């Protein structure tokens, strides 16, 4: 091979470009391509194998026996060619026959050739063929030669896609993988449920349509401009991080920044442009090479970084190609399962609820707000599926069964049947839970438990009647702020609150004032330029922010008071850390009540004020707070993250601490006892209360009010109705006095013995 520099690759590309532009039958084009590459690389053999009907078929060759064309076929994984395609890897061998995967095909007459180099022809990260060269002389090919082959393979991928030469499945835009074999991945259940749909990536992959540059300077300019724009975007993301995810999110941003300014990366892209590729193809080409290198290094840390680079490379591709929208903006066209590394709650809410059937996250945790929103939407979520990008292509059929923590990719008929049978069963169970709608949640020994729902959007209101819940124990008012592109105005807020009260009728509704910040980002509400927050969950959020920016809270107070005209209004403040914050918030509301009353507006019949207990410090001064409040609600999502000092959105901590640990249970018990002694009703409104075993434990601690996600109402009612409360309370006292680690097993054992229904 005489190829030594980008200029030579460019020469090949220019000639390939000419061939591609001609009006020739596809087969003639492929023959010409084999000839051009063979001559340019001075190789005795140059062959092109393409995937057709699941087999790699020799489509064109220079140097092998022509009779073998369309006759020689290899399965994926068979022979050197099959191995390259299956593993999407390059082989570079000085003695082909000694490779364990070598399979001799007599019809090709290839026994004369010793050395062999082959590269996959890739489309959308999958092999659709193989380009191979062979020499009589045993020799190893130089890096620059292999790179030239890989560049040419990219161009070939464009040619064969345009000429419709590959498997229809591979070329039809359905993005089928080279292997249609069913496969399976495990994750971590974030939201219970089953779903079937096609795979949709939140950030769609860009398909490169043109690989050969018309004008190299133009391409270079396009890449420069895209880099500038990408760096801007990242700087902006970093400056907004105070409203962003926090924790891992910050690490990711730091890595993004590092890559965005990495000289090596931009230089390699430039070199690829020098070799004659378009900006898009050059970015992808460099990414393919990095992917390949990473595959050879088995280091989980590096693999994580690879994820970041993939994200960034995709971002650069989107900018350069002008294909900017997320899948939500492009619209879901059929029942879909969404795949993302992670999502914000607002991003999830952008999707069409009718078509969004499930979500797969590479990260994710149980109490991150995106999970809470998905739970409220009834969309099953499987988290921490690290391999999803390797296993799933856009458009793949997927089955999600989060109770098994399983994802089935391109399911076989047998998988499909098993899934459908299970789905029918679970629908039956759901129907049985729905039957409980009219039944009261009373324990076997006659204790009435109040079971309310958590809500946040207008669509959630239907859940009240569907579940027969006792009311709304937590209305997260910030959700309307999250779904809106601009700050919701007072009148819009008032209308929503009034609709909520109308839908609830006689049933109580507890409105929680805006709880923004932490992992609930509001893009339109800029922080002052007072620096990034290191720990947004423990930062300037919720009531802290609302008291400082009191314009927001005043508008909300007026909207709530006006909406509650003539009725009883329950207001709850989030993240109260010290009693004075409660006082300040209540005073603000009272001032708005006076202001509206002075203007003759109709007032609520009463306003009851409550506090959330989410910050452990408040428990130490509960005696000071209790006389001031009408009710207390324990937010176990935040409370447990602060008790254990473990970020609720951090995927690595998602399983580390148990809600049924003695520390949490003892803490809750102390609070419950103290509140009850003071005659203040106390509820639990965190996700913990929606899980039957955890809810049972809470009842054992004396909790008799739960506010939970609507889907959990049926299972929780069933649990309550099968439970003897008094013996549980007695047993709980004993366990908490002398705990041996988490009480999960003990509680499950007790439930089993006492025939408590745990769905
Ligand atoms: C909680 O923290 O438990 C809670 C109910 O509030 P949120 O999940 O909205 O922070
Ligand atoms: Mg909270």
PDB file of N, CA and C in Angstrom, residues 22 27 38 46 268 274 394 532 552 617 661:
ATOM      1  N   UNK A  22     -22.052   9.085 -10.666  1.00  0.00           N
ATOM      2  CA  UNK A  22     -22.432   8.607 -12.012  1.00  0.00           C
ATOM      3  C   UNK A  22     -23.746   7.840 -11.977  1.00  0.00           C
ATOM      4  N   UNK A  27     -24.411  -2.355  -8.828  1.00  0.00           N
ATOM      5  CA  UNK A  27     -23.365  -3.385  -8.892  1.00  0.00           C
ATOM      6  C   UNK A  27     -22.116  -2.846  -9.595  1.00  0.00           C
ATOM      7  N   UNK A  38      -8.553  -1.030  -4.485  1.00  0.00           N
ATOM      8  CA  UNK A  38      -7.456  -1.974  -4.703  1.00  0.00           C
ATOM      9  C   UNK A  38      -6.260  -1.296  -5.345  1.00  0.00           C
ATOM     10  N   UNK A  46      -9.169  -6.729  -3.099  1.00  0.00           N
ATOM     11  CA  UNK A  46     -10.044  -5.816  -2.350  1.00  0.00           C
ATOM     12  C   UNK A  46     -11.465  -6.335  -2.513  1.00  0.00           C
ATOM     13  N   UNK A 268      -8.067  15.810  15.506  1.00  0.00           N
ATOM     14  CA  UNK A 268      -8.373  14.577  14.768  1.00  0.00           C
ATOM     15  C   UNK A 268      -9.535  14.795  13.802  1.00  0.00           C
ATOM     16  N   UNK A 274      -9.373  16.791   6.355  1.00  0.00           N
ATOM     17  CA  UNK A 274      -8.283  16.841   5.374  1.00  0.00           C
ATOM     18  C   UNK A 274      -8.314  15.646   4.442  1.00  0.00           C
ATOM     19  N   UNK A 394     -32.267   2.712  17.606  1.00  0.00           N
ATOM     20  CA  UNK A 394     -33.510   3.467  17.423  1.00  0.00           C
ATOM     21  C   UNK A 394     -34.462   2.605  16.591  1.00  0.00           C
ATOM     22  N   UNK A 532     -22.206  29.313  41.264  1.00  0.00           N
ATOM     23  CA  UNK A 532     -22.816  28.000  41.137  1.00  0.00           C
ATOM     24  C   UNK A 532     -23.054  27.381  42.496  1.00  0.00           C
ATOM     25  N   UNK A 552     -42.620  35.861  43.863  1.00  0.00           N
ATOM     26  CA  UNK A 552     -43.147  34.586  43.366  1.00  0.00           C
ATOM     27  C   UNK A 552     -44.180  34.018  44.337  1.00  0.00           C
ATOM     28  N   UNK A 617     -33.052  18.858  61.066  1.00  0.00           N
ATOM     29  CA  UNK A 617     -32.900  19.849  62.140  1.00  0.00           C
ATOM     30  C   UNK A 617     -34.248  20.268  62.721  1.00  0.00           C
ATOM     31  N   UNK A 661     -34.453   1.070  57.476  1.00  0.00           N
ATOM     32  CA  UNK A 661     -33.342   1.033  58.428  1.00  0.00           C
ATOM     33  C   UNK A 661     -33.831   1.581  59.771  1.00  0.00           C
TER      34      UNK A 661
END
